[in-house]
Coordinates of N, CA, C and O in Angstrom, one line a residue:
G1 N -26.2 131.8 14.7 CA -27.5 131.7 13.9 C -28.5 132.6 14.5 O -28.2 133.5 15.3
I2 N -29.7 132.5 14.0 CA -30.8 133.4 14.4 C -31.1 133.3 15.9 O -31.3 134.4 16.5
I3 N -31.2 132.1 16.4 CA -31.5 132.0 17.8 C -30.4 132.7 18.7 O -30.7 133.4 19.6
N4 N -29.1 132.5 18.3 CA -28.1 133.1 19.1 C -28.2 134.6 19.0 O -28.0 135.3 20.1
Y5 N -28.5 135.2 17.9 CA -28.7 136.6 17.7 C -29.8 137.1 18.6 O -29.7 138.1 19.3
L6 N -31.0 136.4 18.6 CA -32.1 136.8 19.4 C -31.8 136.7 20.9 O -32.2 137.6 21.7
E7 N -31.0 135.7 21.3 CA -30.6 135.5 22.7 C -29.7 136.6 23.1 O -29.8 137.2 24.2
E8 N -28.7 136.9 22.3 CA -27.7 138.0 22.6 C -28.4 139.4 22.7 O -28.0 140.2 23.5
N9 N -29.4 139.6 21.9 CA -30.1 140.9 21.9 C -31.4 140.9 22.7 O -32.2 141.8 22.7
K10 N -31.6 139.8 23.5 CA -32.7 139.7 24.5 C -34.0 139.9 23.8 O -34.9 140.7 24.4
V11 N -34.2 139.3 22.7 CA -35.5 139.4 22.0 C -36.4 138.3 22.5 O -36.7 137.3 21.9
T12 N -36.9 138.5 23.8 CA -37.5 137.5 24.5 C -38.9 137.1 23.9 O -39.4 136.0 24.0
M13 N -39.6 138.1 23.4 CA -40.9 137.8 22.8 C -40.9 136.8 21.7 O -41.6 135.8 21.8
L14 N -39.9 136.9 20.8 CA -39.8 135.9 19.7 C -39.3 134.6 20.3 O -39.7 133.5 19.9
L15 N -38.3 134.6 21.2 CA -37.8 133.4 21.8 C -38.9 132.6 22.5 O -38.9 131.4 22.4
D16 N -39.8 133.4 23.2 CA -40.9 132.7 23.9 C -41.8 132.1 22.9 O -42.3 130.9 23.1
Q17 N -42.1 132.7 21.8 CA -42.9 132.1 20.8 C -42.3 130.9 20.2 O -43.0 129.9 20.0
F18 N -41.0 131.0 19.8 CA -40.3 129.8 19.3 C -40.3 128.7 20.3 O -40.3 127.5 19.9
G19 N -40.2 129.0 21.5 CA -40.2 128.0 22.6 C -41.6 127.3 22.7 O -41.7 126.1 22.9
F20 N -42.6 128.1 22.6 CA -44.0 127.6 22.6 C -44.3 126.7 21.5 O -44.9 125.6 21.7
Y21 N -43.8 127.0 20.3 CA -44.1 126.2 19.1 C -43.2 125.0 18.9 O -43.4 124.2 18.0
K22 N -42.2 124.8 19.8 CA -41.3 123.7 19.7 C -42.1 122.4 19.9 O -42.9 122.3 20.9
K23 N -41.9 121.4 19.1 CA -42.5 120.1 19.3 C -42.0 119.5 20.6 O -40.8 119.5 20.9
A24 N -42.9 118.8 21.3 CA -42.5 118.2 22.6 C -41.5 117.1 22.4 O -40.6 117.0 23.3
H25 N -41.4 116.4 21.3 CA -40.4 115.4 21.1 C -39.1 115.9 20.7 O -38.1 115.1 20.6
K26 N -38.9 117.2 20.4 CA -37.7 117.7 20.0 C -36.9 118.1 21.2 O -37.1 119.1 21.9
D27 N -35.9 117.3 21.6 CA -35.1 117.5 22.8 C -33.7 118.1 22.5 O -33.0 118.3 23.4
H28 N -33.4 118.3 21.2 CA -32.1 118.9 20.9 C -32.1 120.4 20.9 O -31.0 121.0 20.7
S29 N -33.2 121.0 21.1 CA -33.3 122.5 21.0 C -34.4 123.0 21.9 O -35.4 122.3 22.2
K30 N -34.3 124.2 22.4 CA -35.3 124.8 23.2 C -36.4 125.5 22.4 O -37.4 125.9 22.9
H31 N -36.1 125.7 21.1 CA -36.9 126.5 20.2 C -37.2 125.8 18.9 O -36.4 125.0 18.4
Q32 N -38.4 126.2 18.3 CA -38.7 125.7 17.0 C -38.8 126.9 16.1 O -39.7 127.8 16.2
L33 N -37.8 127.1 15.2 CA -37.7 128.2 14.3 C -38.4 128.0 13.0 O -39.2 128.8 12.5
W34 N -38.2 126.8 12.4 CA -38.7 126.5 11.1 C -39.9 125.6 11.2 O -40.0 124.7 12.1
Q35 N -40.8 125.7 10.3 CA -42.0 124.9 10.3 C -41.7 123.5 9.9 O -40.9 123.2 9.0
E36 N -42.3 122.5 10.6 CA -42.1 121.1 10.2 C -42.5 120.8 8.8 O -43.5 121.3 8.3
G37 N -41.8 119.9 8.2 CA -42.2 119.4 6.8 C -41.9 120.3 5.7 O -42.2 120.0 4.6
I38 N -41.2 121.4 5.9 CA -40.9 122.4 4.9 C -39.4 122.1 4.5 O -38.5 122.1 5.3
H39 N -39.2 121.7 3.3 CA -37.9 121.4 2.8 C -37.5 122.2 1.5 O -38.4 122.5 0.7
A40 N -36.3 122.5 1.4 CA -35.8 123.3 0.2 C -36.1 122.5 -1.0 O -36.0 121.3 -1.0
E41 N -36.5 123.2 -2.1 CA -36.8 122.6 -3.3 C -36.0 123.3 -4.4 O -36.1 124.5 -4.5
L42 N -35.3 122.6 -5.3 CA -34.6 123.2 -6.4 C -35.5 123.7 -7.4 O -36.4 123.0 -7.9
I43 N -35.4 125.0 -7.8 CA -36.3 125.6 -8.8 C -35.6 125.1 -10.2 O -34.5 125.5 -10.5
Q44 N -36.4 124.4 -10.9 CA -35.9 123.8 -12.2 C -36.7 124.4 -13.4 O -37.6 123.8 -13.9
G45 N -36.3 125.6 -13.7 CA -36.9 126.2 -14.9 C -37.8 127.3 -14.6 O -38.2 127.6 -13.5
E46 N -38.1 128.1 -15.7 CA -38.9 129.3 -15.6 C -40.3 129.0 -15.2 O -40.9 129.7 -14.4
D47 N -40.9 127.9 -15.7 CA -42.3 127.6 -15.3 C -42.4 127.3 -13.8 O -43.4 127.8 -13.2
M48 N -41.5 126.6 -13.3 CA -41.5 126.3 -11.8 C -41.3 127.6 -11.0 O -42.0 127.8 -10.0
M49 N -40.4 128.5 -11.5 CA -40.1 129.7 -10.8 C -41.4 130.6 -10.8 O -41.8 131.2 -9.8
R50 N -42.1 130.7 -11.9 CA -43.3 131.5 -12.0 C -44.4 130.9 -11.1 O -45.2 131.6 -10.5
Q51 N -44.5 129.6 -11.0 CA -45.5 128.9 -10.2 C -45.2 129.3 -8.7 O -46.1 129.6 -8.0
K52 N -43.9 129.2 -8.3 CA -43.6 129.5 -6.9 C -43.9 131.0 -6.6 O -44.4 131.4 -5.5
L53 N -43.5 131.9 -7.6 CA -43.8 133.3 -7.4 C -45.3 133.6 -7.2 O -45.7 134.4 -6.4
A54 N -46.1 132.9 -8.1 CA -47.6 133.1 -8.0 C -48.1 132.7 -6.7 O -48.9 133.3 -6.1
Y55 N -47.6 131.6 -6.2 CA -48.0 131.1 -4.9 C -47.7 132.1 -3.8 O -48.5 132.4 -2.9
I56 N -46.5 132.6 -3.8 CA -46.0 133.6 -2.8 C -46.8 134.8 -2.9 O -47.3 135.4 -1.9
H57 N -47.0 135.3 -4.1 CA -47.7 136.6 -4.3 C -49.2 136.5 -3.9 O -49.8 137.5 -3.5
N58 N -49.8 135.3 -4.1 CA -51.2 135.2 -3.8 C -51.5 134.9 -2.3 O -52.7 134.9 -1.9
N59 N -50.5 134.6 -1.5 CA -50.7 134.4 -0.1 C -51.5 135.5 0.6 O -52.5 135.2 1.3
P60 N -51.2 136.8 0.5 CA -52.0 137.8 1.1 C -53.4 137.9 0.6 O -54.3 138.3 1.3
V61 N -53.6 137.5 -0.7 CA -54.9 137.5 -1.2 C -55.8 136.4 -0.6 O -56.9 136.6 -0.2
K62 N -55.2 135.2 -0.5 CA -55.9 134.1 0.1 C -56.2 134.3 1.5 O -57.3 133.8 2.0
R63 N -55.4 135.1 2.2 CA -55.7 135.4 3.6 C -56.7 136.5 3.8 O -57.1 136.8 4.9
G64 N -57.1 137.1 2.7 CA -58.1 138.2 2.7 C -57.5 139.6 3.1 O -58.3 140.5 3.4
Y65 N -56.2 139.7 3.1 CA -55.6 141.0 3.5 C -55.7 142.0 2.4 O -55.8 143.2 2.6
V66 N -55.7 141.6 1.1 CA -55.7 142.5 0.0 C -56.6 141.8 -1.1 O -56.8 140.6 -1.1
E67 N -57.0 142.6 -2.1 CA -57.8 142.0 -3.2 C -56.8 141.6 -4.4 O -57.2 140.6 -5.1
L68 N -55.7 142.2 -4.5 CA -54.8 141.9 -5.6 C -53.4 141.8 -5.0 O -53.0 142.5 -4.0
P69 N -52.5 140.9 -5.5 CA -51.2 140.7 -5.0 C -50.4 142.0 -5.0 O -49.6 142.2 -4.0
E70 N -50.6 142.8 -6.0 CA -49.8 144.1 -6.1 C -50.2 145.1 -5.0 O -49.4 146.0 -4.7
H71 N -51.3 144.8 -4.3 CA -51.7 145.7 -3.2 C -51.0 145.5 -1.9 O -51.0 146.3 -1.0
W72 N -50.3 144.3 -1.8 CA -49.6 144.0 -0.5 C -48.3 144.7 -0.6 O -47.4 144.5 -1.4
R73 N -48.1 145.6 0.4 CA -47.0 146.5 0.4 C -45.6 145.9 0.3 O -44.7 146.4 -0.3
Y74 N -45.5 144.7 1.0 CA -44.2 144.1 1.1 C -43.9 143.0 0.0 O -43.0 142.3 0.1
S75 N -44.8 142.9 -1.0 CA -44.7 141.9 -2.0 C -43.9 142.4 -3.2 O -43.9 143.6 -3.5
S76 N -43.2 141.5 -3.8 CA -42.5 141.8 -5.1 C -43.5 141.7 -6.3 O -43.1 142.0 -7.4
A77 N -44.8 141.4 -6.0 CA -45.8 141.4 -7.1 C -45.8 142.7 -7.8 O -46.0 142.7 -9.0
K78 N -45.6 143.8 -7.1 CA -45.6 145.1 -7.8 C -44.5 145.2 -8.8 O -44.7 145.6 -9.9
N79 N -43.3 144.7 -8.4 CA -42.2 144.8 -9.3 C -42.4 143.9 -10.5 O -42.1 144.4 -11.6
Y80 N -43.1 142.8 -10.4 CA -43.3 141.9 -11.5 C -44.5 142.4 -12.4 O -44.6 142.0 -13.5
S81 N -45.3 143.4 -11.9 CA -46.3 143.9 -12.7 C -45.9 145.2 -13.3 O -46.6 145.9 -14.0
G82 N -44.6 145.6 -13.1 CA -44.0 146.8 -13.8 C -44.0 148.0 -12.9 O -43.6 149.1 -13.4
E83 N -44.5 147.9 -11.7 CA -44.5 149.1 -10.8 C -43.3 149.0 -9.9 O -42.6 148.0 -9.8
A84 N -43.0 150.1 -9.2 CA -41.9 150.2 -8.3 C -42.4 149.7 -6.9 O -43.4 150.1 -6.4
G85 N -41.6 148.7 -6.4 CA -41.9 148.2 -5.1 C -41.1 148.9 -4.0 O -40.4 149.9 -4.3
L86 N -41.2 148.4 -2.8 CA -40.4 149.0 -1.7 C -38.9 148.9 -1.9 O -38.1 149.7 -1.5
V87 N -38.5 147.7 -2.5 CA -37.1 147.5 -2.8 C -37.0 147.1 -4.2 O -37.9 146.6 -4.8
E88 N -35.8 147.3 -4.8 CA -35.5 146.9 -6.2 C -35.5 145.4 -6.3 O -34.8 144.7 -5.4
V89 N -36.1 144.8 -7.2 CA -36.2 143.4 -7.4 C -35.8 143.1 -8.9 O -36.3 143.7 -9.8
L90 N -34.9 142.1 -9.0 CA -34.5 141.6 -10.3 C -35.7 140.7 -10.9 O -35.9 139.7 -10.3
T91 N -36.4 141.2 -11.9 CA -37.5 140.4 -12.4 C -37.2 139.7 -13.7 O -38.0 138.9 -14.2
E92 N -36.0 139.9 -14.3 CA -35.5 139.2 -15.5 C -34.5 138.3 -15.0 O -33.4 138.6 -14.6
W93 N -34.7 136.9 -15.2 CA -33.7 135.9 -14.9 C -33.7 134.9 -15.9 O -34.4 134.6 -16.8

Protein backbone atom coordinates (compact mmCIF):
# COMPACT_ATOMS: atom_id res chain seq x y z
CA GLY A 1 0.00 0.00 0.00
CA ILE A 2 0.87 3.66 0.18
CA ILE A 3 2.56 3.47 3.57
CA ASN A 4 4.75 0.56 2.44
CA TYR A 5 5.78 2.53 -0.66
CA LEU A 6 6.67 5.57 1.43
CA GLU A 7 8.65 3.44 3.89
CA GLU A 8 10.53 1.61 1.12
CA ASN A 9 11.42 4.92 -0.55
CA LYS A 10 12.26 6.61 2.77
CA VAL A 11 9.78 9.46 2.32
CA THR A 12 10.16 10.39 5.96
CA MET A 13 8.59 13.84 5.74
CA LEU A 14 5.19 12.39 4.77
CA LEU A 15 5.53 9.46 7.15
CA ASP A 16 6.26 11.89 9.99
CA GLN A 17 3.16 13.92 9.10
CA PHE A 18 0.98 10.81 8.92
CA GLY A 19 2.37 9.72 12.26
CA PHE A 20 1.65 13.13 13.80
CA TYR A 21 -1.99 13.11 12.66
CA LYS A 22 -2.68 9.55 13.81
CA LYS A 23 -5.37 9.47 16.45
CA ALA A 24 -4.05 8.48 19.88
CA HIS A 25 -6.63 5.68 20.22
CA LYS A 26 -5.61 4.01 16.95
CA ASP A 27 -3.18 1.33 18.03
CA HIS A 28 -3.31 -0.86 14.91
CA SER A 29 -1.18 1.55 12.87
CA LYS A 30 1.65 4.03 13.28
CA HIS A 31 0.18 6.39 10.67
CA GLN A 32 -3.10 8.13 9.82
CA LEU A 33 -3.42 8.31 6.03
CA TRP A 34 -7.16 8.92 5.55
CA GLN A 35 -9.25 11.57 7.26
CA GLU A 36 -11.66 10.27 9.90
CA GLY A 37 -15.32 10.17 8.97
CA ILE A 38 -14.82 10.12 5.22
CA HIS A 39 -16.56 7.18 3.59
CA ALA A 40 -17.04 6.21 -0.02
CA GLU A 41 -20.38 7.18 -1.46
CA LEU A 42 -21.95 5.64 -4.56
CA ILE A 43 -22.64 8.29 -7.21
CA GLN A 44 -26.24 7.69 -8.20
CA GLY A 45 -27.05 9.66 -11.30
CA GLU A 46 -25.93 12.70 -13.21
CA ASP A 47 -27.33 15.25 -10.74
CA MET A 48 -25.30 13.77 -7.90
CA MET A 49 -22.18 13.58 -10.11
CA ARG A 50 -22.52 17.26 -11.03
CA GLN A 51 -23.01 18.19 -7.36
CA LYS A 52 -19.82 16.32 -6.36
CA LEU A 53 -17.85 17.89 -9.22
CA ALA A 54 -19.05 21.39 -8.27
CA TYR A 55 -17.97 20.76 -4.67
CA ILE A 56 -14.50 19.60 -5.74
CA HIS A 57 -14.08 22.36 -8.31
CA ASN A 58 -15.07 25.07 -5.83
CA ASN A 59 -12.68 24.01 -3.05
CA PRO A 60 -9.78 26.24 -4.29
CA VAL A 61 -12.23 29.15 -4.62
CA LYS A 62 -13.53 28.67 -1.06
CA ARG A 63 -9.94 28.61 0.23
CA GLY A 64 -9.22 31.90 -1.55
CA TYR A 65 -6.56 30.49 -3.87
CA VAL A 66 -8.35 31.52 -7.08
CA GLU A 67 -11.40 33.53 -8.10
CA LEU A 68 -12.82 30.92 -10.48
CA PRO A 69 -12.57 27.12 -10.42
CA GLU A 70 -11.10 27.16 -13.95
CA HIS A 71 -8.14 29.20 -12.68
CA TRP A 72 -6.89 26.34 -10.46
CA ARG A 73 -4.16 24.72 -12.52
CA TYR A 74 -4.73 21.17 -11.29
CA SER A 75 -8.52 21.19 -11.56
CA SER A 76 -10.65 19.43 -14.13
CA ALA A 77 -12.91 22.51 -14.04
CA LYS A 78 -11.09 23.75 -17.16
CA ASN A 79 -11.98 20.57 -18.99
CA TYR A 80 -15.63 20.87 -18.00
CA SER A 81 -15.73 24.49 -19.20
CA GLY A 82 -14.45 23.45 -22.65
CA GLU A 83 -10.81 24.44 -22.18
CA ALA A 84 -7.79 22.13 -22.26
CA GLY A 85 -6.57 21.14 -18.80
CA LEU A 86 -3.23 19.66 -17.76
CA VAL A 87 -4.50 16.14 -18.45
CA GLU A 88 -7.23 14.83 -20.70
CA VAL A 89 -10.50 14.35 -18.81
CA LEU A 90 -13.57 12.47 -20.00
CA THR A 91 -16.35 15.00 -19.49
CA GLU A 92 -19.15 13.08 -21.23
CA TRP A 93 -20.48 10.18 -19.11
